mmCIF file of C-alpha atoms in Angstrom:
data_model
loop_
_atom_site.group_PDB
_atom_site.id
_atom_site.type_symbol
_atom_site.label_atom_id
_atom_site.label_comp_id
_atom_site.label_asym_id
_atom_site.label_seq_id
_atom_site.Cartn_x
_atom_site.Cartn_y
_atom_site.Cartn_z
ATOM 1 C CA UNK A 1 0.000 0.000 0.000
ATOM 2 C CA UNK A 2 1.382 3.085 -0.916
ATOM 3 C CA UNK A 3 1.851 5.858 2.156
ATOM 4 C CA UNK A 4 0.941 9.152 2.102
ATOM 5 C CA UNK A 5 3.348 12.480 2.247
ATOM 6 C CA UNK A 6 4.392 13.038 5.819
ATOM 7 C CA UNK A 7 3.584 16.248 6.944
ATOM 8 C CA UNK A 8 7.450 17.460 6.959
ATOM 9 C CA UNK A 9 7.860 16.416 3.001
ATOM 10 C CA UNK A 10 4.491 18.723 2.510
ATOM 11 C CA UNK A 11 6.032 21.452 4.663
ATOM 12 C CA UNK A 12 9.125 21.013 2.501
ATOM 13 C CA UNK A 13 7.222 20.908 -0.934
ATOM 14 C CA UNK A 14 5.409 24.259 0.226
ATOM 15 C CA UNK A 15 8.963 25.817 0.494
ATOM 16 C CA UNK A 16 10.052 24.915 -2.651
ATOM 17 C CA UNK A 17 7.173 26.194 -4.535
ATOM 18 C CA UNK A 18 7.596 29.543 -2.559
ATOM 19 C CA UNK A 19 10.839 29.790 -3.231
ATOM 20 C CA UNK A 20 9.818 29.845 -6.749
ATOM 21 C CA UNK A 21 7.637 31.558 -6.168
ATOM 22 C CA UNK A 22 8.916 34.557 -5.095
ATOM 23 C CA UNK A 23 11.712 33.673 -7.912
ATOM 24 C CA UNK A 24 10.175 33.568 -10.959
ATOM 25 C CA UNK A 25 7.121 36.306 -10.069
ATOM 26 C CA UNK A 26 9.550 39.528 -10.690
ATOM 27 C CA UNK A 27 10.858 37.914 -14.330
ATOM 28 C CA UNK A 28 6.953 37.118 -15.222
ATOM 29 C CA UNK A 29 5.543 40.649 -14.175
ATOM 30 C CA UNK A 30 8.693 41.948 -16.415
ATOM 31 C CA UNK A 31 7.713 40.079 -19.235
ATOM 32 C CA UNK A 32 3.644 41.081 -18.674
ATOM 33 C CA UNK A 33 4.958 44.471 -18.795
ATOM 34 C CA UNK A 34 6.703 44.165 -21.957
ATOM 35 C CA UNK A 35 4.044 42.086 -23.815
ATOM 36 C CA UNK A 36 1.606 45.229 -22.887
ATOM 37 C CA UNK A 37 4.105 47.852 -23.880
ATOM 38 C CA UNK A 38 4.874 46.102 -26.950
ATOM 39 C CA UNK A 39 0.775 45.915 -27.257
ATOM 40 C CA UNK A 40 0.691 49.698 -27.040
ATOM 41 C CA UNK A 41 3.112 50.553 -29.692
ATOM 42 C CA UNK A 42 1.541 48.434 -32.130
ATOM 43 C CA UNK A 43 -1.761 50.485 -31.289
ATOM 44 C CA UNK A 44 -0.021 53.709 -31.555
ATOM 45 C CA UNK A 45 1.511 52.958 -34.806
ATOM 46 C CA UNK A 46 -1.883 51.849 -36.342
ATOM 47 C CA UNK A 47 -3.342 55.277 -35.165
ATOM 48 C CA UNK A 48 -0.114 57.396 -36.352
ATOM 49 C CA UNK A 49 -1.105 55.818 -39.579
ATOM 50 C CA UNK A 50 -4.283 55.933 -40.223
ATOM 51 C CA UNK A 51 -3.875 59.893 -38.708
ATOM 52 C CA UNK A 52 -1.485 60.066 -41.905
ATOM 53 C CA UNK A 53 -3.908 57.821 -44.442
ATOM 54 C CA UNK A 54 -6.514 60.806 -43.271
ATOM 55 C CA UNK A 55 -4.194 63.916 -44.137
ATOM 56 C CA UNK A 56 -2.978 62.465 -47.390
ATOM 57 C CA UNK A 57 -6.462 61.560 -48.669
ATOM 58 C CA UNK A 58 -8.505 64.808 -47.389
ATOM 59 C CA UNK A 59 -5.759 67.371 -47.262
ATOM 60 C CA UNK A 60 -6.622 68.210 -43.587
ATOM 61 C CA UNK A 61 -5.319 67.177 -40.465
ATOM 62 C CA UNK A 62 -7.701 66.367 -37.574
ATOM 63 C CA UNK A 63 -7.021 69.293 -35.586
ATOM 64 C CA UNK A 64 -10.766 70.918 -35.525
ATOM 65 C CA UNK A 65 -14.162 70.471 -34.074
ATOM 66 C CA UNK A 66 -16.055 72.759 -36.394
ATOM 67 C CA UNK A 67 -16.889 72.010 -40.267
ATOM 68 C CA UNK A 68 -13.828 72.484 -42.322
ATOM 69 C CA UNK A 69 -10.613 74.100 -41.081
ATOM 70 C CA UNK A 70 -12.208 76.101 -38.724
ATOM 71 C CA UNK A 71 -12.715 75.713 -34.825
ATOM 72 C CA UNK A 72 -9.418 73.847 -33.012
ATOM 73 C CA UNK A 73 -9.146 70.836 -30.552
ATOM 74 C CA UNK A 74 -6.084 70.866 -27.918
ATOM 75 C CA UNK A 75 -6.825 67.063 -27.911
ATOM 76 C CA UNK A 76 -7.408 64.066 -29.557
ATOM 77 C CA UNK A 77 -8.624 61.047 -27.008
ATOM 78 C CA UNK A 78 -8.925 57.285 -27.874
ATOM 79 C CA UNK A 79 -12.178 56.967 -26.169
ATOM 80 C CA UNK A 80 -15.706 57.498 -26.543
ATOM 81 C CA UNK A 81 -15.303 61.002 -25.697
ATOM 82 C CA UNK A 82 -12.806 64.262 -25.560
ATOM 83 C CA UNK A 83 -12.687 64.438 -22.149
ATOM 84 C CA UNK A 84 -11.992 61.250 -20.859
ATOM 85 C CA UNK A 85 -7.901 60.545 -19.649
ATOM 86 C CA UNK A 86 -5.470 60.460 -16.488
ATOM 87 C CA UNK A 87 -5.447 63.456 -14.472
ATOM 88 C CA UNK A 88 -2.600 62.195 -12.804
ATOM 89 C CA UNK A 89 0.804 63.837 -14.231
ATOM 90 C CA UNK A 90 4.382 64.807 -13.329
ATOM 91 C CA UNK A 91 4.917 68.280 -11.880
ATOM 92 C CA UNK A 92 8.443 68.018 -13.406
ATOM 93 C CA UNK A 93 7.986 68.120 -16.851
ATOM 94 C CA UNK A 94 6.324 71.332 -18.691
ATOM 95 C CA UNK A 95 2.746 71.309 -19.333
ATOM 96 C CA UNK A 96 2.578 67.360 -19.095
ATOM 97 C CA UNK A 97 -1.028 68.328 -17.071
ATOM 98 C CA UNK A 98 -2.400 68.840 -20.692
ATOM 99 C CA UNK A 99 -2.855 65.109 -21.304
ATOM 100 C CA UNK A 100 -5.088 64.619 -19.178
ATOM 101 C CA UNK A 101 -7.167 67.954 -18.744
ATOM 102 C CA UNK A 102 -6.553 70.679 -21.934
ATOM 103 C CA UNK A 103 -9.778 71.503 -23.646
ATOM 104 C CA UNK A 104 -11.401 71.668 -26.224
ATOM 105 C CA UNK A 105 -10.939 68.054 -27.113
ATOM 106 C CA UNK A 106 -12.455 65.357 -29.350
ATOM 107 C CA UNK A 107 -12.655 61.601 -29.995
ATOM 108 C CA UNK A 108 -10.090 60.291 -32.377
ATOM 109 C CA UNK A 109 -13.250 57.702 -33.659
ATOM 110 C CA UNK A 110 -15.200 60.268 -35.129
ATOM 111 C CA UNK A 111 -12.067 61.392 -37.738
ATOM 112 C CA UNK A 112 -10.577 58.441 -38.038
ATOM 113 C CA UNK A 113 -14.127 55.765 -38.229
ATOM 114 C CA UNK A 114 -16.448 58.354 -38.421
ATOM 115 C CA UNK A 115 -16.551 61.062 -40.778
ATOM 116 C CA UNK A 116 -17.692 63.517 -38.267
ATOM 117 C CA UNK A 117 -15.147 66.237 -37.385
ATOM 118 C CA UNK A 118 -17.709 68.728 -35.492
ATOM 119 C CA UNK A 119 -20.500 67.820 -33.328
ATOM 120 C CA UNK A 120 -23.444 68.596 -35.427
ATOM 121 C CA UNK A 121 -23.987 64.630 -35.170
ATOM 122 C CA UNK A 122 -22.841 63.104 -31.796
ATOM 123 C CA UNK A 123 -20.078 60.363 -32.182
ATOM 124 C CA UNK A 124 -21.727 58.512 -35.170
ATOM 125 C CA UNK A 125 -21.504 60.656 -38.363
ATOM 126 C CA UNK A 126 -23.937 57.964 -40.371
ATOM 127 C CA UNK A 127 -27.281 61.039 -38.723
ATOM 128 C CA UNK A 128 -26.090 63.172 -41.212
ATOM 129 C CA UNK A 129 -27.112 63.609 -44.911
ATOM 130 C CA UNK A 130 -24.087 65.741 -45.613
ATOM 131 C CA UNK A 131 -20.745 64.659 -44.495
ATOM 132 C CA UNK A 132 -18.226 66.637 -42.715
ATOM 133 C CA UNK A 133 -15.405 65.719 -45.325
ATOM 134 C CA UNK A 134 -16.270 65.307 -48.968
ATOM 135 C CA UNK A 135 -16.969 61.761 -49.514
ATOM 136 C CA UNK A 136 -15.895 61.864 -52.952
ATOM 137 C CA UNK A 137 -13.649 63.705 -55.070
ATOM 138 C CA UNK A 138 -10.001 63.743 -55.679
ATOM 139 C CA UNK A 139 -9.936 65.200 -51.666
ATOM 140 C CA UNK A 140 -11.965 63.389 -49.687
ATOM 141 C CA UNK A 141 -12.496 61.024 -46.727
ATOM 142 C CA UNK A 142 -12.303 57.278 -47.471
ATOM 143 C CA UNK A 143 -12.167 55.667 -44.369
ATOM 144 C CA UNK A 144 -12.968 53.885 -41.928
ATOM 145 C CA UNK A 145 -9.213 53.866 -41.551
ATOM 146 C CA UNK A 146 -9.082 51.808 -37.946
ATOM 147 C CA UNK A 147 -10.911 48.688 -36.994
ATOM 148 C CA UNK A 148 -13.091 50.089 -34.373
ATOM 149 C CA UNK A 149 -14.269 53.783 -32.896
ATOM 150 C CA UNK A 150 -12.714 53.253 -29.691
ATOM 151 C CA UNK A 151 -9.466 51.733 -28.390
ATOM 152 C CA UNK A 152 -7.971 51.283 -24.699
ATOM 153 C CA UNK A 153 -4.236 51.094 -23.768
ATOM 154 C CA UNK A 154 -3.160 47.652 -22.023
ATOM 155 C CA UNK A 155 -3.429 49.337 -18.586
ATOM 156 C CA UNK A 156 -7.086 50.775 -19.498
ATOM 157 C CA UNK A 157 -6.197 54.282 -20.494
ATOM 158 C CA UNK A 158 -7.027 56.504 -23.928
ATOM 159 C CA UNK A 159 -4.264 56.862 -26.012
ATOM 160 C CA UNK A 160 -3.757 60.611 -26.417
ATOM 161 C CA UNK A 161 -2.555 63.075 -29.353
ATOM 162 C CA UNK A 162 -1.135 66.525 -28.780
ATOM 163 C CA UNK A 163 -3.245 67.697 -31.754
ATOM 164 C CA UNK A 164 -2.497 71.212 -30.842
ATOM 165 C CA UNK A 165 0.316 70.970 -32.793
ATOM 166 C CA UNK A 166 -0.814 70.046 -36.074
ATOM 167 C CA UNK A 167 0.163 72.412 -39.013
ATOM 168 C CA UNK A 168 -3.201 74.878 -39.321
ATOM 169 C CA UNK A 169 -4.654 74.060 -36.037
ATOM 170 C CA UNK A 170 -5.616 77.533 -35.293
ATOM 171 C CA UNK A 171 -5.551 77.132 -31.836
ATOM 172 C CA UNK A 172 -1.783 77.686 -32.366
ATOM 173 C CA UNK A 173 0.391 79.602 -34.579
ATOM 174 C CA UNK A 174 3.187 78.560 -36.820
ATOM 175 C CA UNK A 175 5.614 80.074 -34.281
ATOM 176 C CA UNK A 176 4.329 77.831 -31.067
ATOM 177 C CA UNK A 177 3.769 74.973 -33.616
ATOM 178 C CA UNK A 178 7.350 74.981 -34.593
ATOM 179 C CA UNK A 179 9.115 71.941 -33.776
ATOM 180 C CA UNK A 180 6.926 70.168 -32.213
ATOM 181 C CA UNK A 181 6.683 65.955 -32.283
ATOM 182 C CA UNK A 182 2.967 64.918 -32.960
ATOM 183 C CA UNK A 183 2.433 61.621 -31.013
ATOM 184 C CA UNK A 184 0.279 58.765 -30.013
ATOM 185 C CA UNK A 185 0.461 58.558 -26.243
ATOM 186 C CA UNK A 186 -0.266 56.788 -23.348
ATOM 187 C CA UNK A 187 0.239 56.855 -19.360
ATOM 188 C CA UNK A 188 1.903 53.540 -19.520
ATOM 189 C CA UNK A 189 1.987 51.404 -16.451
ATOM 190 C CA UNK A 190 1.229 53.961 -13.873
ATOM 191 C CA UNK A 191 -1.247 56.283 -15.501
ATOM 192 C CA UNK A 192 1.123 58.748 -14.874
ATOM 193 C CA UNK A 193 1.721 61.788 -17.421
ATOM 194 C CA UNK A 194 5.029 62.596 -17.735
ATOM 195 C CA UNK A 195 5.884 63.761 -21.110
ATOM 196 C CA UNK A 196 5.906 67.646 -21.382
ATOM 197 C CA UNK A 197 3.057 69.183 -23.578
ATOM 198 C CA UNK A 198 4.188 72.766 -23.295
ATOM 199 C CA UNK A 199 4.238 75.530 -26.560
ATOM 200 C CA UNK A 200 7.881 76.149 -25.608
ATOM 201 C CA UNK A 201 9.152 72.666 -25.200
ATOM 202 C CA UNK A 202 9.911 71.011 -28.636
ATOM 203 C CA UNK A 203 12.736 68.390 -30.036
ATOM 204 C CA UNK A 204 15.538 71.640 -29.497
ATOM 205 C CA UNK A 205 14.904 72.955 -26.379
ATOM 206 C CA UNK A 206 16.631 71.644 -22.642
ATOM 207 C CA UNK A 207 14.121 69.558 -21.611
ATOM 208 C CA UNK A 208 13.189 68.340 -25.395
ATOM 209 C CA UNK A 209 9.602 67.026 -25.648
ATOM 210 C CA UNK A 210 10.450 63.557 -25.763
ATOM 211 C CA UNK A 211 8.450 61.019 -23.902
ATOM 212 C CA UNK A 212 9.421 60.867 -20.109
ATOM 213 C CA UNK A 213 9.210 58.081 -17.873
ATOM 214 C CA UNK A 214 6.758 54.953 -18.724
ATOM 215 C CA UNK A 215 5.020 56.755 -20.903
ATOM 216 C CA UNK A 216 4.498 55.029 -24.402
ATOM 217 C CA UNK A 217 4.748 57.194 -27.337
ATOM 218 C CA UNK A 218 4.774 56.488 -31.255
ATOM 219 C CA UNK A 219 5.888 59.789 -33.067
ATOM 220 C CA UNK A 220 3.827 59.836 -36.357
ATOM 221 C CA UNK A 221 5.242 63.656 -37.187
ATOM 222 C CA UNK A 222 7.292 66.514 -36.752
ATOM 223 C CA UNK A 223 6.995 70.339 -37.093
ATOM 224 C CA UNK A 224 9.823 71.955 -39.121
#
């Protein structure tokens, strides 16, 4: 008849597997996080693009909230709204509050699956008989250019685009525009902004804008 485990071999099996426990559990969370950040890139780089497939087929960047060129958005959010992101940022770098809080702001969805740049509709431009962009023509909008309205970062956070700084936006002139990197970001792991959004930050000043700590950026373009 075969005996059961005495109750020091279970006490010493219990050990072992907390030994590994506590072992392996820092090299798994490490590799978690860099599944999730590698996740996040590949989401940024599908926005940057299909920001770019927008531009190149209607000759406009998505920097308003008004029909045609007019009006301006600050923002660009991920999520089913413009106001929706981290208020949580880093005191130390320049403006990086604006991520989470600078107004006005819009839904990247409603440029980039919708064809709804103002408001006139709510988030789903398909109310309207007449289109925001041209829907035909040499110029015009020919999306949907992502897969769905709305996306969420691994940690559950928008993704975020400094739209401010795109080339006509006229909440901004050419001079504050000027050297600016236009990016796809997010929080990261701590849902912590701390990449500088700041008119007088850019790519050749001491700090640069460059993303800061965990955040995850993908720069899609850059101001001359």
């Amino acid at each position: 008849m075969k005996r059961g485990f005495t109750l020091l071999e279970m006490v010493v099996v219990l050990v072992v597997l907390s030994l590994l426990f506590i072992v392996l559990t820092p090299s798994l969370t490490r590799h978690v996080q860099e599944v999730r950040r590698t996740q996040a890139v590949n989401d940024e780089r599908a926005l940057g693009a299909a920001l770019l497939s927008l531009y190149k087929d209607t000759g406009y960047w998505p920097s308003t909230n008004a029909d045609g060129p007019s009006g301006g958005v600050n923002r660009l959010l991920s999520g089913e709204s413009g106001v929706e992101a981290s208020q949580r940022f880093s005191s130390s770098s320049p403006g990086a509050f604006r991520w989470g809080s600078s107004l006005p702001a819009k839904s990247l969805g409603d440029f980039l699956f919708f064809n709804n740049p103002d408001d006139d509709s709510g988030i789903n431009s398909s109310a309207q008989s007449v289109q925001d962009y041209p829907s035909s023509g040499e110029s015009s909008w020919r999306g949907p250019y992502i897969d769905r309205p709305y996306w969420r970062d691994p940690w559950g956070g928008v993704y975020v685009v400094n739209a401010r700084y795109f080339p006509g936006n006229p909440l901004s002139d050419k001079t504050a525009r000027a050297g600016h990197r236009l990016m796809v970001l997010s929080a990261g792991p701590d849902g912590v902004w701390q990449t500088p959004f700041d008119d007088n930050t850019r790519k050749t000043t001491f700090p640069d804008d460059s993303p800061g700590g965990d955040d995850v950026a993908f720069v899609f373009y850059t101001n001359d």
